[in-house]
GROMACS .gro file of N, CA and C in nm:
model
  195
    1UNK      N    1  33.560   6.730  -8.512
    1UNK     CA    2  33.680   6.783  -8.574
    1UNK      C    3  33.711   6.923  -8.525
    2UNK      N    4  33.612   6.999  -8.487
    2UNK     CA    5  33.638   7.129  -8.428
    2UNK      C    6  33.652   7.244  -8.525
    3UNK      N    7  33.706   7.220  -8.642
    3UNK     CA    8  33.723   7.327  -8.740
    3UNK      C    9  33.602   7.335  -8.830
    4UNK      N   10  33.585   7.452  -8.892
    4UNK     CA   11  33.474   7.469  -8.985
    4UNK      C   12  33.502   7.391  -9.113
    5UNK      N   13  33.397   7.337  -9.169
    5UNK     CA   14  33.408   7.261  -9.292
    5UNK      C   15  33.419   7.358  -9.409
    6UNK      N   16  33.533   7.360  -9.475
    6UNK     CA   17  33.556   7.457  -9.582
    6UNK      C   18  33.461   7.436  -9.700
    7UNK      N   19  33.410   7.316  -9.718
    7UNK     CA   20  33.315   7.291  -9.826
    7UNK      C   21  33.185   7.369  -9.807
    8UNK      N   22  33.154   7.399  -9.682
    8UNK     CA   23  33.029   7.469  -9.651
    8UNK      C   24  33.046   7.620  -9.639
    9UNK      N   25  33.170   7.667  -9.647
    9UNK     CA   26  33.195   7.811  -9.637
    9UNK      C   27  33.140   7.881  -9.762
   10UNK      N   28  33.066   7.990  -9.742
   10UNK     CA   29  33.009   8.060  -9.857
   10UNK      C   30  33.110   8.149  -9.929
   11UNK      N   31  33.097   8.152 -10.060
   11UNK     CA   32  33.170   8.246 -10.144
   11UNK      C   33  33.061   8.323 -10.218
   12UNK      N   34  33.051   8.451 -10.190
   12UNK     CA   35  32.941   8.532 -10.246
   12UNK      C   36  32.806   8.468 -10.216
   13UNK      N   37  32.794   8.413 -10.094
   13UNK     CA   38  32.667   8.358 -10.048
   13UNK      C   39  32.636   8.216 -10.092
   14UNK      N   40  32.726   8.153 -10.166
   14UNK     CA   41  32.703   8.017 -10.216
   14UNK      C   42  32.810   7.924 -10.158
   15UNK      N   43  32.769   7.813 -10.093
   15UNK     CA   44  32.868   7.721 -10.037
   15UNK      C   45  32.966   7.672 -10.144
   16UNK      N   46  33.093   7.660 -10.107
   16UNK     CA   47  33.196   7.619 -10.203
   16UNK      C   48  33.164   7.485 -10.267
   17UNK      N   49  33.109   7.391 -10.191
   17UNK     CA   50  33.076   7.260 -10.248
   17UNK      C   51  32.973   7.274 -10.359
   18UNK      N   52  32.879   7.364 -10.343
   18UNK     CA   53  32.777   7.384 -10.445
   18UNK      C   54  32.837   7.447 -10.570
   19UNK      N   55  32.930   7.539 -10.553
   19UNK     CA   56  32.998   7.598 -10.669
   19UNK      C   57  33.075   7.491 -10.747
   20UNK      N   58  33.144   7.403 -10.675
   20UNK     CA   59  33.223   7.298 -10.740
   20UNK      C   60  33.132   7.200 -10.814
   21UNK      N   61  33.022   7.162 -10.751
   21UNK     CA   62  32.929   7.068 -10.813
   21UNK      C   63  32.863   7.131 -10.936
   22UNK      N   64  32.823   7.256 -10.926
   22UNK     CA   65  32.761   7.322 -11.041
   22UNK      C   66  32.859   7.330 -11.158
   23UNK      N   67  32.986   7.357 -11.129
   23UNK     CA   68  33.087   7.362 -11.236
   23UNK      C   69  33.105   7.224 -11.298
   24UNK      N   70  33.107   7.120 -11.215
   24UNK     CA   71  33.123   6.984 -11.267
   24UNK      C   72  33.002   6.944 -11.352
   25UNK      N   73  32.883   6.977 -11.305
   25UNK     CA   74  32.762   6.943 -11.380
   25UNK      C   75  32.757   7.015 -11.515
   26UNK      N   76  32.808   7.136 -11.519
   26UNK     CA   77  32.807   7.214 -11.643
   26UNK      C   78  32.912   7.164 -11.742
   27UNK      N   79  33.013   7.093 -11.691
   27UNK     CA   80  33.125   7.055 -11.776
   27UNK      C   81  33.130   6.911 -11.821
   28UNK      N   82  33.037   6.829 -11.776
   28UNK     CA   83  33.042   6.687 -11.814
   28UNK      C   84  32.904   6.636 -11.854
   29UNK      N   85  32.905   6.536 -11.939
   29UNK     CA   86  32.780   6.470 -11.975
   29UNK      C   87  32.756   6.347 -11.888
   30UNK      N   88  32.863   6.294 -11.832
   30UNK     CA   89  32.853   6.177 -11.744
   30UNK      C   90  32.806   6.223 -11.606
   31UNK      N   91  32.779   6.129 -11.520
   31UNK     CA   92  32.733   6.162 -11.386
   31UNK      C   93  32.842   6.223 -11.300
   32UNK      N   94  32.799   6.295 -11.199
   32UNK     CA   95  32.890   6.356 -11.102
   32UNK      C   96  32.871   6.285 -10.969
   33UNK      N   97  32.982   6.242 -10.911
   33UNK     CA   98  32.981   6.178 -10.780
   33UNK      C   99  33.036   6.274 -10.677
   34UNK      N  100  32.976   6.274 -10.559
   34UNK     CA  101  33.026   6.353 -10.447
   34UNK      C  102  33.050   6.256 -10.333
   35UNK      N  103  33.174   6.252 -10.285
   35UNK     CA  104  33.209   6.166 -10.173
   35UNK      C  105  33.202   6.250 -10.047
   36UNK      N  106  33.119   6.208  -9.953
   36UNK     CA  107  33.102   6.283  -9.829
   36UNK      C  108  33.180   6.218  -9.716
   37UNK      N  109  33.203   6.296  -9.614
   37UNK     CA  110  33.272   6.249  -9.495
   37UNK      C  111  33.225   6.332  -9.376
   38UNK      N  112  33.311   6.422  -9.331
   38UNK     CA  113  33.279   6.511  -9.219
   38UNK      C  114  33.157   6.596  -9.251
   39UNK      N  115  33.065   6.604  -9.156
   39UNK     CA  116  32.943   6.684  -9.170
   39UNK      C  117  32.861   6.644  -9.293
   40UNK      N  118  32.850   6.515  -9.310
   40UNK     CA  119  32.779   6.459  -9.426
   40UNK      C  120  32.641   6.521  -9.447
   41UNK      N  121  32.561   6.529  -9.341
   41UNK     CA  122  32.424   6.578  -9.355
   41UNK      C  123  32.419   6.722  -9.405
   42UNK      N  124  32.510   6.805  -9.357
   42UNK     CA  125  32.513   6.945  -9.400
   42UNK      C  126  32.556   6.957  -9.545
   43UNK      N  127  32.650   6.874  -9.587
   43UNK     CA  128  32.695   6.877  -9.727
   43UNK      C  129  32.582   6.830  -9.818
   44UNK      N  130  32.514   6.722  -9.779
   44UNK     CA  131  32.402   6.671  -9.858
   44UNK      C  132  32.293   6.777  -9.868
   45UNK      N  133  32.264   6.845  -9.758
   45UNK     CA  134  32.161   6.950  -9.760
   45UNK      C  135  32.200   7.064  -9.854
   46UNK      N  136  32.328   7.099  -9.856
   46UNK     CA  137  32.374   7.206  -9.945
   46UNK      C  138  32.357   7.168 -10.092
   47UNK      N  139  32.357   7.039 -10.120
   47UNK     CA  140  32.346   6.991 -10.258
   47UNK      C  141  32.204   6.954 -10.299
   48UNK      N  142  32.108   6.986 -10.215
   48UNK     CA  143  31.968   6.951 -10.244
   48UNK      C  144  31.928   7.003 -10.382
   49UNK      N  145  31.865   6.915 -10.458
   49UNK     CA  146  31.817   6.952 -10.590
   49UNK      C  147  31.918   6.934 -10.702
   50UNK      N  148  32.042   6.902 -10.669
   50UNK     CA  149  32.143   6.879 -10.773
   50UNK      C  150  32.144   6.732 -10.811
   51UNK      N  151  32.164   6.704 -10.939
   51UNK     CA  152  32.163   6.567 -10.990
   51UNK      C  153  32.302   6.506 -10.974
   52UNK      N  154  32.332   6.464 -10.851
   52UNK     CA  155  32.462   6.403 -10.822
   52UNK      C  156  32.439   6.270 -10.752
   53UNK      N  157  32.539   6.185 -10.760
   53UNK     CA  158  32.537   6.058 -10.687
   53UNK      C  159  32.622   6.077 -10.563
   54UNK      N  160  32.565   6.043 -10.449
   54UNK     CA  161  32.635   6.062 -10.322
   54UNK      C  162  32.692   5.929 -10.273
   55UNK      N  163  32.816   5.934 -10.229
   55UNK     CA  164  32.884   5.818 -10.172
   55UNK      C  165  32.946   5.864 -10.041
   56UNK      N  166  32.914   5.794  -9.932
   56UNK     CA  167  32.970   5.833  -9.803
   56UNK      C  168  33.092   5.748  -9.770
   57UNK      N  169  33.198   5.814  -9.725
   57UNK     CA  170  33.318   5.746  -9.679
   57UNK      C  171  33.317   5.748  -9.526
   58UNK      N  172  33.279   5.639  -9.462
   58UNK     CA  173  33.273   5.637  -9.316
   58UNK      C  174  33.410   5.646  -9.250
   59UNK      N  175  33.517   5.626  -9.328
   59UNK     CA  176  33.652   5.631  -9.272
   59UNK      C  177  33.725   5.759  -9.313
   60UNK      N  178  33.650   5.866  -9.335
   60UNK     CA  179  33.709   5.992  -9.383
   60UNK      C  180  33.817   6.045  -9.290
   61UNK      N  181  33.807   6.020  -9.162
   61UNK     CA  182  33.904   6.074  -9.067
   61UNK      C  183  34.043   6.011  -9.083
   62UNK      N  184  34.051   5.899  -9.153
   62UNK     CA  185  34.180   5.832  -9.173
   62UNK      C  186  34.262   5.896  -9.284
   63UNK      N  187  34.202   5.984  -9.361
   63UNK     CA  188  34.275   6.049  -9.469
   63UNK      C  189  34.261   5.974  -9.600
   64UNK      N  190  34.337   6.018  -9.698
   64UNK     CA  191  34.324   5.963  -9.833
   64UNK      C  192  34.432   5.863  -9.871
   65UNK      N  193  34.536   5.851  -9.793
   65UNK     CA  194  34.645   5.762  -9.835
   65UNK      C  195  34.619   5.617  -9.799
   0.00000   0.00000   0.00000
């Protein structure tokens, strides 16, 4: 893809995806799902130790529509 993955960009030293997941975990009693696509391994590594369910979308490059 060539561009940096914004989910992995740090905000005050913490990847944005981790901030979003921590907020979701703090706000719900049900499970949290994270759908991965581009740079799946790096996103999964950033979420190490978090109680989330991971789902990979192999067709992420096609968009959401």
